[in-house]
XYZ file of C-alpha atoms in Angstrom:
534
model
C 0.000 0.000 0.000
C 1.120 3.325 -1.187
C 0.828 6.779 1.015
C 1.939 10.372 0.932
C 3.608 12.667 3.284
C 1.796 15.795 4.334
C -0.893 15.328 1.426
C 1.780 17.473 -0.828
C 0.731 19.264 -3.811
C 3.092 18.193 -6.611
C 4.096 20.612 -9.023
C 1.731 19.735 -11.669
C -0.906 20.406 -9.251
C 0.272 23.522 -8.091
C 1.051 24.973 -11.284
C -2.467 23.377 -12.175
C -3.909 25.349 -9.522
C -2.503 28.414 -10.413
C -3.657 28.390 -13.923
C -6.954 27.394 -12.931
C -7.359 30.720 -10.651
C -5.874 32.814 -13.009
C -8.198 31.013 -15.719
C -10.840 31.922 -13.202
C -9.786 35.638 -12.670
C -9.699 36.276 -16.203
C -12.970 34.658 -16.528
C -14.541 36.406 -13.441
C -12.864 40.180 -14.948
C -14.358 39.351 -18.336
C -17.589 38.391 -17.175
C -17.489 41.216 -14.536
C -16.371 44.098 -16.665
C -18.848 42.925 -19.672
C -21.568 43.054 -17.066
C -20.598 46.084 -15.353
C -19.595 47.857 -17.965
C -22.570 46.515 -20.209
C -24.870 47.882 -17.630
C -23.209 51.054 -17.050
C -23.182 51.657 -21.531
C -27.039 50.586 -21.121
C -27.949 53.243 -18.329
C -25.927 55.744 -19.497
C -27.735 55.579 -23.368
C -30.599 54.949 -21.616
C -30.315 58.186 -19.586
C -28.626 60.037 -22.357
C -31.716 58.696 -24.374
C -34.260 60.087 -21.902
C -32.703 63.238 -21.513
C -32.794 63.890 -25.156
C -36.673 62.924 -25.110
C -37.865 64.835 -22.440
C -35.895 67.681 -23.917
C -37.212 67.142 -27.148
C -40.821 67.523 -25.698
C -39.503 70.527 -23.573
C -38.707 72.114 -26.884
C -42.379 71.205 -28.554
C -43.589 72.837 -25.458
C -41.035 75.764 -25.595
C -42.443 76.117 -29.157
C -46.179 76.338 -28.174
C -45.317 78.385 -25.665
C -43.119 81.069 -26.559
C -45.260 82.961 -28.988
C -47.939 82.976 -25.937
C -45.094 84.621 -23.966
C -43.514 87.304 -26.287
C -47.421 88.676 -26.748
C -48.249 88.905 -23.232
C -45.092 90.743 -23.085
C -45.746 92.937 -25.813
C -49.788 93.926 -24.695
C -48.741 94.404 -21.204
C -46.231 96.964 -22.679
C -48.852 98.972 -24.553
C -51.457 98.917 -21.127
C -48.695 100.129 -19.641
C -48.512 103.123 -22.074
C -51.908 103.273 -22.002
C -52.807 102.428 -25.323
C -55.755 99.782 -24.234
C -59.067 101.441 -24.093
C -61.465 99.036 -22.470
C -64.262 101.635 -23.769
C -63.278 101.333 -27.308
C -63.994 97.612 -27.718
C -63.576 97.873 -31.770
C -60.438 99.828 -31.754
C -59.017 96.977 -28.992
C -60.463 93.892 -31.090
C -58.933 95.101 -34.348
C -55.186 95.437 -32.726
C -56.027 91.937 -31.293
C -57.645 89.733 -34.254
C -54.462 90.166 -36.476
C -52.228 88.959 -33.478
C -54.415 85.951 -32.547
C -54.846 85.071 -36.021
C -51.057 84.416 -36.118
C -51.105 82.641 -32.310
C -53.364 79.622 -32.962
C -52.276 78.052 -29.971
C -54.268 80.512 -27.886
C -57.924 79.817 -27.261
C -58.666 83.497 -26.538
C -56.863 86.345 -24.737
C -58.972 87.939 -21.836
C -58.574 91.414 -19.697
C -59.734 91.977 -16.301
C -58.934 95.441 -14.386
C -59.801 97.369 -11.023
C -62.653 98.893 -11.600
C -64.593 95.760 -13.045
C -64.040 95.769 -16.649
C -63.445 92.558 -18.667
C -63.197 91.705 -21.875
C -62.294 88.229 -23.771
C -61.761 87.900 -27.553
C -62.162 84.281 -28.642
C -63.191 82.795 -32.054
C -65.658 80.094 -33.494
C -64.200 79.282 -36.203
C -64.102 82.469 -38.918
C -66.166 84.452 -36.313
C -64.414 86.189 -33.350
C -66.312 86.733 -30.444
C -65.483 89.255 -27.979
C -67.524 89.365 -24.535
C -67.278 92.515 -22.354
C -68.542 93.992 -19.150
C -68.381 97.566 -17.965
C -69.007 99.015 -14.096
C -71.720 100.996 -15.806
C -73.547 97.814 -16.239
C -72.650 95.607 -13.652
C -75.379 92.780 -14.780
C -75.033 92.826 -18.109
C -72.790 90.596 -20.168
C -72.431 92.123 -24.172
C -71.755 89.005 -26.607
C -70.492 90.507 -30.061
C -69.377 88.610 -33.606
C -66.657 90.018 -35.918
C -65.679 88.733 -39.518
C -62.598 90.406 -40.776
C -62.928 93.369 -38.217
C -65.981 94.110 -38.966
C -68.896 94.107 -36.195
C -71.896 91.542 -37.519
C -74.154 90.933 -34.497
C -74.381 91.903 -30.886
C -76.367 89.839 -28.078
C -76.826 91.465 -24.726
C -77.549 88.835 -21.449
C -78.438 89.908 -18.364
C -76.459 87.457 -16.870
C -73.517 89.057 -14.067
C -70.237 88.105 -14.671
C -68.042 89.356 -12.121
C -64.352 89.426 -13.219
C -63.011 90.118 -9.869
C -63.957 86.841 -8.879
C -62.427 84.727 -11.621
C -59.884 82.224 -10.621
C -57.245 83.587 -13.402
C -57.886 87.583 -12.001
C -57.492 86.286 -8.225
C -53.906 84.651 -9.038
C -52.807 87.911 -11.296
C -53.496 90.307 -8.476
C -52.172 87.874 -6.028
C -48.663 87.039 -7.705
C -48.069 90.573 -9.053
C -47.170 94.009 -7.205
C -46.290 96.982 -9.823
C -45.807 95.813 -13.159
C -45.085 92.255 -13.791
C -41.567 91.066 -15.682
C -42.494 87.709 -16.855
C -45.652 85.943 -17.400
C -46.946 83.197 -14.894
C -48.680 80.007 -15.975
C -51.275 78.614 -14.180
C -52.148 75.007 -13.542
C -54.902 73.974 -15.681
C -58.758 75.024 -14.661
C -62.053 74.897 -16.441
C -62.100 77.577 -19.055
C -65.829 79.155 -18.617
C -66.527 80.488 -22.227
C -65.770 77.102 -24.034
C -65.918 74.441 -20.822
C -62.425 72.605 -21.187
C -59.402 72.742 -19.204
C -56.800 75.083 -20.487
C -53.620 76.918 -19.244
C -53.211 80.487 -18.525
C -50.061 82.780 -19.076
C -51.239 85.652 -16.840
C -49.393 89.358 -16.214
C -50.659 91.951 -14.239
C -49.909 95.607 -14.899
C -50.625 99.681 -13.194
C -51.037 101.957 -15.510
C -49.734 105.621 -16.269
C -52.382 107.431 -15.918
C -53.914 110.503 -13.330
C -56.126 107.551 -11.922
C -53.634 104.684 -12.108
C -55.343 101.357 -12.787
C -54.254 97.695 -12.102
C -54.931 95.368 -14.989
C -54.716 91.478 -15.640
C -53.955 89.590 -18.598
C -54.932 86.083 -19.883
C -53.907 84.456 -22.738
C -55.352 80.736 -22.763
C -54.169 77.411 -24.376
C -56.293 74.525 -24.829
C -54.909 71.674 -22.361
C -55.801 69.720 -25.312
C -54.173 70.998 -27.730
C -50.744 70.962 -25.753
C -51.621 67.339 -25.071
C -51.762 66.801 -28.844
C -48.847 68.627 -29.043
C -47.135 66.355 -26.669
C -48.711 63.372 -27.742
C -46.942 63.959 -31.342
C -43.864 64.654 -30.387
C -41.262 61.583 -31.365
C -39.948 59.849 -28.943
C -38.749 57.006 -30.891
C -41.083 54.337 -32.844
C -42.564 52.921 -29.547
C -42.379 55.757 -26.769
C -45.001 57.455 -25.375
C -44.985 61.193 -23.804
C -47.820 62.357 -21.677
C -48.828 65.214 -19.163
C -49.522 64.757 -15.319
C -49.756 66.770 -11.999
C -46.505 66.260 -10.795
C -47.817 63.785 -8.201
C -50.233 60.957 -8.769
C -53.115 61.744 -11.945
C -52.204 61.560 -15.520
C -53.759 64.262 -17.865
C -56.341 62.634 -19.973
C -59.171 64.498 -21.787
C -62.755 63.443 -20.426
C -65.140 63.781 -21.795
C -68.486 65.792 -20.147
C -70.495 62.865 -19.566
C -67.614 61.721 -17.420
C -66.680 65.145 -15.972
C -67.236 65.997 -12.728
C -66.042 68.283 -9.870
C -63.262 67.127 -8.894
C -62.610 64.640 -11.913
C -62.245 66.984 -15.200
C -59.065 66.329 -16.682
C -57.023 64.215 -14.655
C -57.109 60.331 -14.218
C -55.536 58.540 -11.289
C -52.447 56.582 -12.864
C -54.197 53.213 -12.127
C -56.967 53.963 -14.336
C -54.717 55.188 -17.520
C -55.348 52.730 -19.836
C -52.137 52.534 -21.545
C -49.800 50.043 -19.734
C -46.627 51.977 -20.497
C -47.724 55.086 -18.576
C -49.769 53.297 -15.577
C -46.852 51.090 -15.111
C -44.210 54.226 -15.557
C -46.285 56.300 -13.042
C -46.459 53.267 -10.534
C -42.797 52.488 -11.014
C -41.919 56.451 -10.256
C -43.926 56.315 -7.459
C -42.381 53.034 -6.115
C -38.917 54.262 -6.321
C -39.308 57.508 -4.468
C -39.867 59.819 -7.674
C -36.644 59.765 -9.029
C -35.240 62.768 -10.918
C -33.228 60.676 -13.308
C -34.472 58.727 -15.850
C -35.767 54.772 -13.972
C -36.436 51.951 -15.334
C -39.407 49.063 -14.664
C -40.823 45.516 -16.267
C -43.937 44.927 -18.080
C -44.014 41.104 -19.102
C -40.688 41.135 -19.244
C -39.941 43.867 -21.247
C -37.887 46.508 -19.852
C -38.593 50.331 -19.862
C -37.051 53.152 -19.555
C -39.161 56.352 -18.075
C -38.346 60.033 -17.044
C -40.208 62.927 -15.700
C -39.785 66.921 -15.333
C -41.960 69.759 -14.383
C -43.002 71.679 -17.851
C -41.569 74.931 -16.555
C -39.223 75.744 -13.686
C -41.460 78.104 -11.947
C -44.217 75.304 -12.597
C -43.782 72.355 -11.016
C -48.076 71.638 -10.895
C -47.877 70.313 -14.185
C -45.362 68.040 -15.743
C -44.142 66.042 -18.678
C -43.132 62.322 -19.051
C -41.706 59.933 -21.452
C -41.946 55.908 -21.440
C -39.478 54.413 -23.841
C -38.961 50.765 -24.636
C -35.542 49.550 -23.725
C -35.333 47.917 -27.490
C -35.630 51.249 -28.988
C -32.055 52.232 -27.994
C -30.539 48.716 -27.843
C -28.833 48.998 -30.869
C -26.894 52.381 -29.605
C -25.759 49.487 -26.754
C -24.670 46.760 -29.246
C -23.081 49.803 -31.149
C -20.567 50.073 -28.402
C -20.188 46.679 -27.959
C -16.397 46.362 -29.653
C -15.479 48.716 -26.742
C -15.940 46.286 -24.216
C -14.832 43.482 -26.449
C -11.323 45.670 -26.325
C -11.574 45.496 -22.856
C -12.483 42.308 -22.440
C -9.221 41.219 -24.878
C -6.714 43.415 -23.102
C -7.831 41.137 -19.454
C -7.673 37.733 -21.672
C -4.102 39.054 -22.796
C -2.830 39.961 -19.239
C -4.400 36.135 -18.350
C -2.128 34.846 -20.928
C 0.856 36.741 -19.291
C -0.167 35.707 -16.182
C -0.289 32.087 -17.303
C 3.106 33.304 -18.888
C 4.855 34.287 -15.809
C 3.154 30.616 -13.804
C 5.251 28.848 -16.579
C 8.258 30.744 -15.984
C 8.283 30.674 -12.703
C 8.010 26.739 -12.661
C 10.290 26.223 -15.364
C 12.991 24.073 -13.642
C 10.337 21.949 -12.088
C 8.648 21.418 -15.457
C 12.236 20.654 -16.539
C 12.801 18.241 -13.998
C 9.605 16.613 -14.526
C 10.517 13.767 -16.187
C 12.850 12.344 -13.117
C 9.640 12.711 -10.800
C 7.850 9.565 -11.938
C 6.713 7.262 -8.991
C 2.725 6.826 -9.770
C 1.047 5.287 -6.512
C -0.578 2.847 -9.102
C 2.955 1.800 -10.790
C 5.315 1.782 -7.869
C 7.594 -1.297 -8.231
C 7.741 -0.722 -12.490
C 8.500 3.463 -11.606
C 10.879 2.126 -8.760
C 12.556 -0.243 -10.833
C 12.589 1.662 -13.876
C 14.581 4.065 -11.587
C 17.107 1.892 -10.617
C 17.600 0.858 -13.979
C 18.972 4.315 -14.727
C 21.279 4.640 -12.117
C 22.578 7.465 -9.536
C 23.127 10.451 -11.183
C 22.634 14.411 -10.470
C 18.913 13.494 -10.069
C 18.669 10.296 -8.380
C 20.463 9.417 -5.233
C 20.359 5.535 -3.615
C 20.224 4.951 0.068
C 20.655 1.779 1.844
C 18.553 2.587 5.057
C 17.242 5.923 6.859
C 18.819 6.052 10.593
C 20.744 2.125 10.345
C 24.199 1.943 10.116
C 25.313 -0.886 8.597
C 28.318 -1.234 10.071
C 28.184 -0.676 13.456
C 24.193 -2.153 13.407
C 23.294 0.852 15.438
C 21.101 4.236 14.420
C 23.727 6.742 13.539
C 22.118 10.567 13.131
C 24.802 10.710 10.621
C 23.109 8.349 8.427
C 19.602 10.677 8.739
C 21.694 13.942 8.197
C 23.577 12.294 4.845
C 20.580 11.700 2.898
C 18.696 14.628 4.724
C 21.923 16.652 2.550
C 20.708 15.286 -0.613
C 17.249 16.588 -0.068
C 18.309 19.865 0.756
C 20.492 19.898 -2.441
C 17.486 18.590 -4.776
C 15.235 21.419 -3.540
C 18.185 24.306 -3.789
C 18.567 22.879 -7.515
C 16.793 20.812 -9.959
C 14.943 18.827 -8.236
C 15.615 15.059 -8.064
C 15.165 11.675 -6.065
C 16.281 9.641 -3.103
C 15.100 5.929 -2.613
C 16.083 4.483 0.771
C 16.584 0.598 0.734
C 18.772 0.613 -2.478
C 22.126 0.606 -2.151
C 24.671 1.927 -4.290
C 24.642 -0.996 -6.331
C 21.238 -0.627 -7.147
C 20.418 -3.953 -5.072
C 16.977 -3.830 -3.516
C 17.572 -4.153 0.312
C 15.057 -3.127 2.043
C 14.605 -0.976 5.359
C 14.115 -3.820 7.527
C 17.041 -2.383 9.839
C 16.063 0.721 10.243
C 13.495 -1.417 12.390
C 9.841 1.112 11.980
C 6.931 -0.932 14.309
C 4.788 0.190 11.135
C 4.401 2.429 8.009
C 2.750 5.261 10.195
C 5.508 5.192 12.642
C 8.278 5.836 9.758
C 6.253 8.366 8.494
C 6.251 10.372 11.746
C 10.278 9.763 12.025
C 10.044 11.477 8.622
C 8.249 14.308 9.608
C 10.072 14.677 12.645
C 13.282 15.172 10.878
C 12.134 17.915 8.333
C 10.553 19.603 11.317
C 13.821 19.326 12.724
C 16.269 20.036 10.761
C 14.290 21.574 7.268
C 11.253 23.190 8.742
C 8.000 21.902 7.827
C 7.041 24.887 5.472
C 8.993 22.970 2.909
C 7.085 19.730 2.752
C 5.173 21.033 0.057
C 8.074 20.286 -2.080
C 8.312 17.020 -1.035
C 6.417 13.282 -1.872
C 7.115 10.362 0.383
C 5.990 6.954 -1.114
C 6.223 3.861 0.442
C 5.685 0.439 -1.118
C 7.054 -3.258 -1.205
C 9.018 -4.843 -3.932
C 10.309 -8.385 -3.576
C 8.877 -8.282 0.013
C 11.223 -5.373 0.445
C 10.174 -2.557 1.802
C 11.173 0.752 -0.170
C 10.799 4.401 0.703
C 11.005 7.046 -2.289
C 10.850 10.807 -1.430
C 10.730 13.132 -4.424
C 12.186 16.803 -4.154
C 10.843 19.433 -6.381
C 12.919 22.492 -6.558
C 11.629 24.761 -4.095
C 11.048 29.069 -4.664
C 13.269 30.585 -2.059
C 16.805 29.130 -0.186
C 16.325 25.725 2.019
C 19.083 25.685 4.656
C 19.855 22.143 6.110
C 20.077 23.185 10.320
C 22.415 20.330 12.129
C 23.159 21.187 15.722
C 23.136 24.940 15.733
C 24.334 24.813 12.418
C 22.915 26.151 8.778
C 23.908 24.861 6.056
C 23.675 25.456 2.641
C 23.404 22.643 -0.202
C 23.321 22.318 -3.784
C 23.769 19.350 -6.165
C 27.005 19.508 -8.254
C 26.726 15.875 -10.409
C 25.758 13.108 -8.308
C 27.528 14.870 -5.742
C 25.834 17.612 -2.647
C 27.824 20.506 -2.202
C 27.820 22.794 0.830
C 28.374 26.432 -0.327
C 30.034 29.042 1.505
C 27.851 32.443 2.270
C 29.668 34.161 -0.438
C 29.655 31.160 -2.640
C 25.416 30.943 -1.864
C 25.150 34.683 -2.685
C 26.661 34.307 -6.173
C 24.308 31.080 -6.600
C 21.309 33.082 -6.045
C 22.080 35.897 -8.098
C 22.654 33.994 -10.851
C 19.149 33.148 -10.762
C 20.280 28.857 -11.131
């Protein structure tokens, strides 16, 4: 029966061992950096792609908006100068027709001031309509028509409409003290001349006169219409942009058998029927509404969503966009040869890795050949050993502590052999059998008189604790089988990485195998020996 020392890992398996973890820390780099890196390409195009969405709706907005803007500005500048004359209703619709004409994105533009005039100019298709109220008649509401400035009817109700208590005039005095710089949108409210939600760009104005007044301004836009607006802006060949409250409801136009109070224009995000949004607005919700673009699952297809507030000073009424993570995936496999380059440069410091392992074990791979006793092939290794004689690889040894000649244990016997391994380890490697002598007769190690196999195995490990240090088992393979009814013991020594010093008494010596000889070296002589790198 054949047993090892210590369990020692040959070289094979060490240098196995080290190929297989540098095998599986290129693998685990690769796999790590194509994943991280993968994921970090995906979210930043997927950001990047957001982004460019949302600002691409921003700008549709920006679009519907701005003309809105620049003509508030511009009347608020002439009430300021005084030029509006809520008592000349013609002379006021006239400068206005031509300027709504080219704003088609306003429903109607509306004055309110402090003494309880109003006026709105609106149109019906090729009709404009102006309604106006004066302090002279409090109750009475005028209705007049207008085709291409030119007055065609006029309907008086008696019907109050009090200006001062309009939701539109209430926020204008409210927000405004002097004359206003910029316009201020309102969050969306019924419009009471046409009964649909709409949008307000409101300014608010004193002007120069003996008997300064303060006057609002309205200019409307159709909810609607900026949700069409919206709703046609691309966002790639699957993505969806809608309009919400910043919070929880979805803009949806309802329609006045399903109006009611408190349920005009807004759905609750559950009830949207398109998937994309409900499941964008639930995800957004989930995750703490997120500034940055997020993403979410519906039947396993991923998403990616984003939301802003229209306008800065605005934050009541926002935009969104719901993209399909296919969309972009081809700007992903686009930048796929980058992390194939990165994923080659870790394979190619593997291989140098695996390089340097090679190196680094080149005189035990060198020596490999002499290191041949297979636990299943002992006597034909053992035998095939002898055959070959000693040499500057192979040393015989008639017992391990007997001497022969005296027929006592001699430590001189144990610290003989105990040279040779010393010298195998601080040079090529190599291999003592004990119970050969140096005829190459089999001989056994009857004399060295072991009770049993486990007992020489702990004298063995007893003297490299002793006199080695047991660090440097590692590099050593003790076998132990029968030939002929002889017992033989084989130890193979690999070469070992760093110095082995052979300690006898209070002595440290240094070995290395010259021919089939062990020399001791001197501490100069050991110096040069390790420099040279042998």
């Amino acid at each position: 029966m054949i047993k090892t020392l210590l369990n020692p890992a040959g070289t094979r398996q060490r240098l196995l061992r080290d190929l297989i973890v540098v095998i599986l820390l290129t693998t685990g780099a690769i796999t790590a950096v194509t994943l991280i890196q993968g994921a970090n390409i995906r979210n930043d195009i997927a950001q990047e792609h957001i982004r460019q969405n949302l600002r691409a709706t921003s700008d549709a907005i920006f679009q519907f908006y701005e003309p809105v803007r620049n003509n508030a500005l511009l009347i608020q500048k002439w009430g300021v100068a005084g030029i509006w004359q809520m008592d000349d209703i013609a002379s006021i619709t006239a400068k206005l027709i031509p300027m709504m004409e080219n704003m088609p994105q306003a429903a109607a533009v509306k004055f309110g001031d402090t003494d309880g005039r109003s006026y709105l100019l609106t149109a019906n298709e090729n009709i404009w309509i102006t309604r106006t109220v004066t302090p002279k008649r409090p109750g009475v509401t005028t209705w007049k028509q207008w085709v291409n400035g030119q007055l065609i009817d006029t309907r008086v109700e008696e019907k109050p409409y009090d200006v001062t208590q309009r939701f539109w005039y209430k926020k204008g005095l409210s927000l405004t003290s002097g004359n206003q710089a910029d316009v201020t949108w309102l969050p969306p409210y019924m419009l009471d001349y046409i009964d649909l939600p709409g949008l307000s760009a409101i300014m608010a104005w004193t002007s120069e006169e003996k008997d300064p007044l303060t006057s609002v301004l309205a200019l409307d836009v159709s909810v609607n219409d900026l949700f069409n607006r919206i709703s046609e802006t691309n966002v790639g060949p699957n993505g969806t942009a809608f309009l919400f409250d910043g919070d929880a409801s979805v803009y949806h136009p309802v329609s006045s058998e399903k109006r009611t109070e408190t349920h005009q224009f807004y759905l609750d995000h559950t009830e949207v029927e398109a998937p994309d949004v409900r499941q964008a607005m639930g995800a957004w919700h989930a995750k703490g509404k997120p500034t940055d673009a997020f993403t979410f699952t519906i039947e396993g297809r991923t998403y990616w969503a984003g939301v802003q507030p229209i306008t800065a000073d605005t934050r009541e009424f926002w935009i969104g966009v719901v993209v399909p993570q296919s969309d972009f995936l081809q700007k992903v496999l686009e930048r796929r040869w980058g992390i194939l380059l990165i994923g080659l440069i870790i394979l190619g410091a593997g291989f140098v890795m695996a390089g340097f392992l090679t190196w680094k074990y080149r005189h035990q791979l060198r020596d490999m050949p002499n290191q041949v006793i297979r636990d299943a092939h002992f006597e034909d290794d053992v035998r095939r050993l002898i055959a070959r004689g000693e040499g500057s690889s192979l040393e015989f040894k008639s017992t391990m502590r007997m001497n022969l000649k005296t027929d006592k244990n001699d430590k001189n016997i144990e610290i003989a052999w105990l040279k040779t391994v010393v010298a195998f380890m601080n040079t090529a490697g190599g291999i003592i059998a004990i119970g050969v002598n140096d005829d190459g007769e089999i001989v056994g190690t009857a004399p060295d008189g072991f009770e049993s196999e486990d007992k020489c195995r702990l004298h063995f490990r007893n003297l490299m604790n002793q006199h080695i240090g047991l660090e440097f088992t590692q590099y050593l393979h003790l076998s132990i089988g029968t030939i002929d009814g002889h017992t033989v013991l084989v130890i193979e020594c690999e070469r070992a990485d760093r110095p082995v010093f052979l300690l006898n008494k209070k002595d440290e010596s240094f070995y290395v195998r010259s021919g089939p000889s062990s020399l001791s070296l001197t501490m100069r002589q050991m110096l040069k020996y390790l420099g040279s790198g042998k």
